[in-house]
Short mmCIF file of C-alpha atoms in Angstrom, two decimals:
data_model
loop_
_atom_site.label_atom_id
_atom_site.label_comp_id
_atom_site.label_asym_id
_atom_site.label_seq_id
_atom_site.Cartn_x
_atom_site.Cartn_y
_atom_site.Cartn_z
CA UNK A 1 0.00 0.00 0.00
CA UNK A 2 2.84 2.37 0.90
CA UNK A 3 4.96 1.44 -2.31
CA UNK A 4 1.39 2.44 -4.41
CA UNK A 5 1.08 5.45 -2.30
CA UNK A 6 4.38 6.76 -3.00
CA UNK A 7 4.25 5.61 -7.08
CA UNK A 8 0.93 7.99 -7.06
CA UNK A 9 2.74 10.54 -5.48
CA UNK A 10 5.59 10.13 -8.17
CA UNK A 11 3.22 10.53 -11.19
CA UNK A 12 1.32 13.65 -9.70
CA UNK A 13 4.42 15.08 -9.23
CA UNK A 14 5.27 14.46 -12.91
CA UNK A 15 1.98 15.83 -14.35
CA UNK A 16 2.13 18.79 -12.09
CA UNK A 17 5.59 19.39 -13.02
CA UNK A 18 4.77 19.31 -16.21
CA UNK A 19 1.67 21.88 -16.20
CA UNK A 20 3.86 24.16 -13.87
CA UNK A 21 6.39 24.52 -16.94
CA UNK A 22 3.85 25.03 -19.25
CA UNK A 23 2.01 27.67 -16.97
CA UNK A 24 5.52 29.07 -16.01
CA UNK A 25 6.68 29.75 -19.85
CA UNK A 26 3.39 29.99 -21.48
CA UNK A 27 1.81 32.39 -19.48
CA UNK A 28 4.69 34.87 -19.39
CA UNK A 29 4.52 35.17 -23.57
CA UNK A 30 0.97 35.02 -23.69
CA UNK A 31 0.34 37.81 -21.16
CA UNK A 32 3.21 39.82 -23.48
CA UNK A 33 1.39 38.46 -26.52
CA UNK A 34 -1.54 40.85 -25.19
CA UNK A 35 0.15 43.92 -24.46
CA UNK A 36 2.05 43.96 -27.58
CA UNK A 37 -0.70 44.13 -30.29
CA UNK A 38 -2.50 46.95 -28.51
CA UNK A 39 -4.03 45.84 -25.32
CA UNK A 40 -3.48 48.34 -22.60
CA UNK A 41 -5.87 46.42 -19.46
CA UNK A 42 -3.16 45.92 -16.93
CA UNK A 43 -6.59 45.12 -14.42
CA UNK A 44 -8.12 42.28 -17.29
CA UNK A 45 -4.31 40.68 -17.54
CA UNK A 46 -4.16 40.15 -13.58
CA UNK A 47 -7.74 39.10 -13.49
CA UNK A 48 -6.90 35.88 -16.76
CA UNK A 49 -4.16 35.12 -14.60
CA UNK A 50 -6.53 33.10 -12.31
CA UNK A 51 -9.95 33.59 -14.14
CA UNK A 52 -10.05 29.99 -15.56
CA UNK A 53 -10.53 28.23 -12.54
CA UNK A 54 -13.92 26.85 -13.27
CA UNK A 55 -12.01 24.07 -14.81
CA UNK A 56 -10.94 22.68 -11.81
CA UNK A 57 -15.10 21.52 -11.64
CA UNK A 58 -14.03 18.96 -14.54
CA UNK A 59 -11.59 16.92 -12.78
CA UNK A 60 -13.14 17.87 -9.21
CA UNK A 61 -16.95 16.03 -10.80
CA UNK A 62 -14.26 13.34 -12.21
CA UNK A 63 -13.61 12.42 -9.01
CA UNK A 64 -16.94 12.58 -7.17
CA UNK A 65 -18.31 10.28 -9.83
CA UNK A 66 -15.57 8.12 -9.08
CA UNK A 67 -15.87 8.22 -5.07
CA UNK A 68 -19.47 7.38 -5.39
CA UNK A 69 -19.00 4.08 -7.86
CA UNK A 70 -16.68 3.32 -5.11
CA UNK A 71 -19.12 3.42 -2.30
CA UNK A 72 -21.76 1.19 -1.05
CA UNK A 73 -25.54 1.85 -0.81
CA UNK A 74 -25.00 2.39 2.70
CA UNK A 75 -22.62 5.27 2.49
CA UNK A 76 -22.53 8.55 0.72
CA UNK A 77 -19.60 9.64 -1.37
CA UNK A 78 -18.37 12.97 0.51
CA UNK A 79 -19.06 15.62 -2.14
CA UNK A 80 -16.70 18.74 -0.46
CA UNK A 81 -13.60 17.81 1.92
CA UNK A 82 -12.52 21.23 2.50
CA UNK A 83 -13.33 22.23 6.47
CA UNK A 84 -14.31 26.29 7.04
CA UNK A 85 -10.41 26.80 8.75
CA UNK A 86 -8.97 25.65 5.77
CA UNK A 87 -11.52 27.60 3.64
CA UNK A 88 -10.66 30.65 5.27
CA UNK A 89 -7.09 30.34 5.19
CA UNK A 90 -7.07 29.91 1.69
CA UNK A 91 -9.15 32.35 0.68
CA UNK A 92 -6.38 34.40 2.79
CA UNK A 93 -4.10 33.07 0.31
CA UNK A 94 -6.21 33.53 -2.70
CA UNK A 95 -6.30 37.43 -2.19
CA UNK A 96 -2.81 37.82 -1.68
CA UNK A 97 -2.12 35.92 -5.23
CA UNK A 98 -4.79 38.31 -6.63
CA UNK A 99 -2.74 40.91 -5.33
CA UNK A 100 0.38 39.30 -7.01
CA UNK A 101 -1.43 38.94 -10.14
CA UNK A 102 -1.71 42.37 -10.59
CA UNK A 103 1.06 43.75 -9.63
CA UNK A 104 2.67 40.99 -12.19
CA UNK A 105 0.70 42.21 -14.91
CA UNK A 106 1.57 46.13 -14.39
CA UNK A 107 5.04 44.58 -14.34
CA UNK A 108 4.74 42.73 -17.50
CA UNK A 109 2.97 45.15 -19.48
CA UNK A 110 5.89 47.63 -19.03
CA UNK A 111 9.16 45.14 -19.66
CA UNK A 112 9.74 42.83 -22.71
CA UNK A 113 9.48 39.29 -21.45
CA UNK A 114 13.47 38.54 -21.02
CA UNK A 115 13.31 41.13 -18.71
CA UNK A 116 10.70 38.37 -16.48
CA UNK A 117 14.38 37.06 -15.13
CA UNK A 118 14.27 39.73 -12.55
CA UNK A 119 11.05 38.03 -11.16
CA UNK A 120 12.36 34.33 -11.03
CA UNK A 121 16.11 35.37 -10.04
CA UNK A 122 14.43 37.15 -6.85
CA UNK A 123 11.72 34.92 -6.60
CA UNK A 124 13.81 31.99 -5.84
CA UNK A 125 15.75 33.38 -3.52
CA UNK A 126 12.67 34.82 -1.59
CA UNK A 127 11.23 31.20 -1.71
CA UNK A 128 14.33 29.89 -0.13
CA UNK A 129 14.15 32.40 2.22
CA UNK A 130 10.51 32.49 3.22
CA UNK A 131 10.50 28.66 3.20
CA UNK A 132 14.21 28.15 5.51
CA UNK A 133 11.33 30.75 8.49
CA UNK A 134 8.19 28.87 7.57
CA UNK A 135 8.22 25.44 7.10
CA UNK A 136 11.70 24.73 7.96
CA UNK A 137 13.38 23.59 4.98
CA UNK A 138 16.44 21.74 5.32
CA UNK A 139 18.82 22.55 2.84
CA UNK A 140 21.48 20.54 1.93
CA UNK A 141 25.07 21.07 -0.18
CA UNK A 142 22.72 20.30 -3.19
CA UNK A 143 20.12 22.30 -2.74
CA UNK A 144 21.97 25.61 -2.06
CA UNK A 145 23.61 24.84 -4.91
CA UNK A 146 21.18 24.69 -7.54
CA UNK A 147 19.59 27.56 -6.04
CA UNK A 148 22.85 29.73 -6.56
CA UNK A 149 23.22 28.54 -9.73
CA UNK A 150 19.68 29.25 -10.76
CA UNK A 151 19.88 32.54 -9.09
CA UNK A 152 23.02 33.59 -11.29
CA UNK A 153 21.67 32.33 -14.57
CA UNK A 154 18.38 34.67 -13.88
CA UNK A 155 20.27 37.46 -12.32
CA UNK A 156 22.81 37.33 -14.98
CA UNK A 157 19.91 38.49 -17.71
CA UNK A 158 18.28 40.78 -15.45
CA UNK A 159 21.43 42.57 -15.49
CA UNK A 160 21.67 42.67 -19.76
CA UNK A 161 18.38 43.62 -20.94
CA UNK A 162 18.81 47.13 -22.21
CA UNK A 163 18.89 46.03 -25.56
CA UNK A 164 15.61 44.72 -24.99
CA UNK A 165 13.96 48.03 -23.70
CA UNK A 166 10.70 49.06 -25.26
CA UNK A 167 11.35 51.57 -27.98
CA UNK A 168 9.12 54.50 -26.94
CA UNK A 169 9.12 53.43 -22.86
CA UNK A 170 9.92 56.49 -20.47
CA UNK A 171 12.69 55.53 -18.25
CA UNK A 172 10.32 56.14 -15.22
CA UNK A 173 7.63 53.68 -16.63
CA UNK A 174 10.47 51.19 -16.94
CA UNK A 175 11.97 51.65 -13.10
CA UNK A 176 8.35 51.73 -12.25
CA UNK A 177 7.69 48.06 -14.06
CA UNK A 178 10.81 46.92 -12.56
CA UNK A 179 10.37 47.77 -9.10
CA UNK A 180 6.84 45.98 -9.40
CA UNK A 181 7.91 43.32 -10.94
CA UNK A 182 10.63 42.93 -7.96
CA UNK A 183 7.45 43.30 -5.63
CA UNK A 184 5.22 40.79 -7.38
CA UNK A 185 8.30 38.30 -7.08
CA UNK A 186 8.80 39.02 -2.94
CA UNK A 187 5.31 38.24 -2.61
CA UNK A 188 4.94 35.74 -4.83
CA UNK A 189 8.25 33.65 -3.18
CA UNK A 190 6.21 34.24 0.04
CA UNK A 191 2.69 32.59 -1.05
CA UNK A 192 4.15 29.03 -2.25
CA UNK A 193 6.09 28.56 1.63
CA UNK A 194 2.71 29.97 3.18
CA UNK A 195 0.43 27.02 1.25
CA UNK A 196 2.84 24.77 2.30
CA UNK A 197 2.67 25.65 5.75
CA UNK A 198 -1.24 25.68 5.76
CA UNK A 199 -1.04 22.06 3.92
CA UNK A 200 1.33 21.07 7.10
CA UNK A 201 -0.93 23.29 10.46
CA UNK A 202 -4.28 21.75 9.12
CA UNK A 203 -5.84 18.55 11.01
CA UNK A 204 -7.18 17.01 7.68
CA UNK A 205 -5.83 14.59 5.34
CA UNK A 206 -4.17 16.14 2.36
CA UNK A 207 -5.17 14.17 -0.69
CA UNK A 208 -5.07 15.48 -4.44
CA UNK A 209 -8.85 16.17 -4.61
CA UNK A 210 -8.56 18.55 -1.50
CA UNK A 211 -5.62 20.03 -3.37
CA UNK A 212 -7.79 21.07 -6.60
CA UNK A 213 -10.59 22.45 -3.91
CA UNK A 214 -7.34 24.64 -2.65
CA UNK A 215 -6.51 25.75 -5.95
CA UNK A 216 -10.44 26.60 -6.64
CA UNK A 217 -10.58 28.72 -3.48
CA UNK A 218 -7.49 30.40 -3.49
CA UNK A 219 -8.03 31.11 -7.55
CA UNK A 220 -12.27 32.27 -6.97
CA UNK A 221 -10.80 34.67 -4.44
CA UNK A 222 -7.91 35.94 -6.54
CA UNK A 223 -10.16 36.55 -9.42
CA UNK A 224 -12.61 38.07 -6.87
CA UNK A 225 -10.48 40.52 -5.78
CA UNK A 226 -8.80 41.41 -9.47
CA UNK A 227 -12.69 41.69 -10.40
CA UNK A 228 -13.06 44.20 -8.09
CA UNK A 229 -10.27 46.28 -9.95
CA UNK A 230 -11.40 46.39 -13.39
CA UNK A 231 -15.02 47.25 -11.80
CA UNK A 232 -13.30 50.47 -10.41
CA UNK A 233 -10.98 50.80 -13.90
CA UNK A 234 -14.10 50.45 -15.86
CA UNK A 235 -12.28 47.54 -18.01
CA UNK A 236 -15.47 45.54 -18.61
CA UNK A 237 -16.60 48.20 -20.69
CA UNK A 238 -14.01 48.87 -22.88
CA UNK A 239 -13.31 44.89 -23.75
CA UNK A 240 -15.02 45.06 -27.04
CA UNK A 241 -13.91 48.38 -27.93
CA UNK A 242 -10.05 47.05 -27.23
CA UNK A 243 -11.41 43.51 -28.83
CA UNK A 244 -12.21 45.87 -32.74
CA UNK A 245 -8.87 47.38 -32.54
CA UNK A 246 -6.53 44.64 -31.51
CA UNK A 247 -3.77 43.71 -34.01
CA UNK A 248 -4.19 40.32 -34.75
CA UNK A 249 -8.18 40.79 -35.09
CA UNK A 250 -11.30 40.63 -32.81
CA UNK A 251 -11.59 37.12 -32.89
CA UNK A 252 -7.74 36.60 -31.69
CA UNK A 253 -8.17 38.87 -28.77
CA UNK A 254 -10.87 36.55 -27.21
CA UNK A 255 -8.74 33.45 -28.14
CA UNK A 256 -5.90 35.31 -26.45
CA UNK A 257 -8.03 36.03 -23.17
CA UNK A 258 -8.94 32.48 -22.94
CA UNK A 259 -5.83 31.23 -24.11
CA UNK A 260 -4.40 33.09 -21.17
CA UNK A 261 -6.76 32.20 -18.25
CA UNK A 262 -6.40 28.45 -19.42
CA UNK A 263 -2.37 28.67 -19.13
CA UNK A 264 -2.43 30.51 -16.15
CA UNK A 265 -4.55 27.71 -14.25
CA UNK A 266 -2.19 25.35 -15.10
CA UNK A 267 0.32 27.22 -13.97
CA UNK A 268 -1.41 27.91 -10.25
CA UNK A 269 -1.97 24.44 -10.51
CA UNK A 270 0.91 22.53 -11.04
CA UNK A 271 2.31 24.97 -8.51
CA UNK A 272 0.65 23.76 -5.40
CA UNK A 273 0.44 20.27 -6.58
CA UNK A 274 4.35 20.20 -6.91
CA UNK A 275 4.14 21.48 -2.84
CA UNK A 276 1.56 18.47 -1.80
CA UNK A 277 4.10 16.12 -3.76
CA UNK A 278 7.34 17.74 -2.77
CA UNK A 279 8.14 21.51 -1.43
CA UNK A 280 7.49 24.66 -1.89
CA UNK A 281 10.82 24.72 -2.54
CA UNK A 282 11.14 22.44 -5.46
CA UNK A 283 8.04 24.51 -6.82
CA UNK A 284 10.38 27.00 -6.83
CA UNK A 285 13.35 25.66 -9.04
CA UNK A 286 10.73 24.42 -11.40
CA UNK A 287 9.77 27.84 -11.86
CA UNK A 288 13.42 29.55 -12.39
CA UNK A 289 14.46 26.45 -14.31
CA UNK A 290 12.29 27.19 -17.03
CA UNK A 291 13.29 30.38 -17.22
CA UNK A 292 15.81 29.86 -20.27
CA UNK A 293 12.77 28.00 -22.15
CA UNK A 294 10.69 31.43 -22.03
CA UNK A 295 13.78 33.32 -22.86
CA UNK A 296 14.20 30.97 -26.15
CA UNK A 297 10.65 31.32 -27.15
CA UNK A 298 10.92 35.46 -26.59
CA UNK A 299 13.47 34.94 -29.06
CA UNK A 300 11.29 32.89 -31.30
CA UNK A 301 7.95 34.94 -31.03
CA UNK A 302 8.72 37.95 -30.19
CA UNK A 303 12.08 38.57 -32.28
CA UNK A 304 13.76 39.30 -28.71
CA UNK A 305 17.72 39.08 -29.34
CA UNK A 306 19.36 36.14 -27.85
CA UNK A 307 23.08 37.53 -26.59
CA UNK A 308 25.97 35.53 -24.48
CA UNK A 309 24.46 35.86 -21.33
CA UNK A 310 21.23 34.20 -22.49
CA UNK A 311 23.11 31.37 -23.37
CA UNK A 312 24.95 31.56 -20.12
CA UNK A 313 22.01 31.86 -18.42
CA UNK A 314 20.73 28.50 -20.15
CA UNK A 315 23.87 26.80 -19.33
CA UNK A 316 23.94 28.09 -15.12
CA UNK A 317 19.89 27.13 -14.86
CA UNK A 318 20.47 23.40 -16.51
CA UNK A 319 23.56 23.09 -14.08
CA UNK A 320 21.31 24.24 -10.78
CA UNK A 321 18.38 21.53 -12.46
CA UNK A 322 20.73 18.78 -12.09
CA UNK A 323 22.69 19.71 -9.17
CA UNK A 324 19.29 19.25 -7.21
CA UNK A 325 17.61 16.41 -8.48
CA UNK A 326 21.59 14.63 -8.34
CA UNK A 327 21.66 15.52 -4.33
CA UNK A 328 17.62 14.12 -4.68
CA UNK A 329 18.66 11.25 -5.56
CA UNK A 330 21.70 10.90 -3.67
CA UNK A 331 19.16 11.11 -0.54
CA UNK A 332 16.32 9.01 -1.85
CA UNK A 333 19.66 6.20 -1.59
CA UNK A 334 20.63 6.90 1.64
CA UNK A 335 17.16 5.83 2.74
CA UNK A 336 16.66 3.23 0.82
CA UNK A 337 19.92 1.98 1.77
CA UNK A 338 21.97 3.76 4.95
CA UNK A 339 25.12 1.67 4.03
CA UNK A 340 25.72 3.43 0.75
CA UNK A 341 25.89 6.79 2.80
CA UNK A 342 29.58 6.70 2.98
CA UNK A 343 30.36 5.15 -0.02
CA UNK A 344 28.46 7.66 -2.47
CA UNK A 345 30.89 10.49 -3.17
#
């Protein structure tokens, strides 16, 4: 039972790695993708960001229909799991992340998406930070060193995007897009330790069902809260208006909206399910390591130019990749086996 346990556990962590990398490159571009053919709704970019969450009703029914072909006709499959603390605490959560949404997008729509490696070169480092106070994450010779080495990949672009400046952008609306985007990434490296710790204070059971009830809290709130925005910014009513003079056509900008919302949820996504499977903190290499695979599609889509340090950059973050998972597995055969401990180098 154990051994099937933990071979779940394995696979969950491989899809949600998997839709955290997507979320983590994709949404980036597409958010960019917006603001560069004419759409000026920093409010409507925030609110996409976590505005898809309906679908987590698909996999959430998926899995009632399931519980109750599993039970008897003397017992009733339990429809919600998640208690009013928890509820509460994650809807806590939720409007922080709504908060971090948009100050993400004002961020966004100001710098050219190479310049995003300011966000995961800090954001790493606040999740080590956040998560050493928090939770207590042990960090061994391994782990500090992939997250040096994925810190100095990102921080080495952050320092060589000039080139990369918007033509037209005042220097303050630059400084002001950076020194949001440096906000959204303190906050941001402070949410994933916080779920974490909430997964570990609560008294119930975490299983992966409860997890997608999490993520369609603390999402509903988010986009609760970033609703409240473009109410006050008027954006509903000027969504058509932007929708007729969009670049790539009217019919685009609503396939860009919903292309955006649906990337974005998988990014939310995979990032809590990577903390139920693993750590916050491995949530948060997943994220920096895939920061060379935006910078390469910039390059591709957007015509960004790809200098030395972005192939530097690509070199330091694969180096900080392996460097963890090697000390992973270096401790995963310690356990298994205690007599290899001082025979592995």
């Amino acid at each position: 039972m154990a051994e099937q346990e933990t071979n779940t556990k394995r696979i969950l962590l491989i899809i949600n790695c998997t839709l955290l990398s997507i979320g983590t490159s994709g949404g980036p571009l597409i958010m960019r993708l917006y603001f560069l053919h004419g759409g000026h709704r920093v409010w409507l970019s925030s609110f996409l960001e976590t505005a898809g969450f309906p679908i987590m009703l698909i996999p959430l029914a998926i899995s009632y229909i399931r519980r109750r072909r599993a039970t008897t006709t003397t017992t009733k499959a339990k429809m919600i799991f998640i208690r009013p603390p928890m509820f509460l605490a994650f809807a806590v959560i939720g409007l922080l992340t709504g908060l971090d949404d948009y100050i993400y997008a004002y961020g966004v729509a100001r710098l050219p998406v190479s310049t995003s490696s300011l966000i995961i070169a800090c954001q790493l480092a606040f999740t080590a930070v956040f998560a050493f106070l928090l939770v207590r994450q042990k960090f061994r010779a391994y782990s500090v060193n992939a997250i040096v080495l994925l810190t100095l990949g990102a921080g080495v672009l952050a320092l060589h995007t000039n080139g990369d400046r918007p033509a037209g952008e005042s220097t303050k609306q630059y400084v002001r897009g950076l020194v949001m985007t440096l906000a959204a990434a303190a906050l941001y490296g402070f949410v994933l330790p916080l779920v974490e710790l909430a997964y570990k204070k609560t008294d119930q059971a975490i299983t992966y069902t409860l997890v997608l009830e999490i993520q369609l809290v603390m999402s509903m709130f988010a986009t609760l809260f970033n609703i409240v925005g473009m109410v006050i910014n008027n954006d509903f009513k000027v969504i058509s208006r932007e929708a007729k003079n969009f670049g790539l056509g009217e019919a685009n900008y609503y396939v860009v909206l919903v292309g955006s919302a649906i990337i974005w949820q998988a990014f939310f996504l995979g990032a809590i399910g990577v903390i139920f499977c693993a750590s916050s903190l491995l949530s948060g290499i997943i994220i920096a390591v895939m920061l060379p695979v935006t910078e390469v599609l910039g390059v591709i889509f957007y015509k960004e130019k790809f200098r030395a340090e972005k192939g530097l950059s690509l070199v330091l973050s694969l180096w900080g990749f392996v460097s963890y998972f090697y000390g992973e597995f270096k401790e995963t055969k310690k356990r298994k086996n205690p007599t290899l401990e001082t025979q592995l180098p």
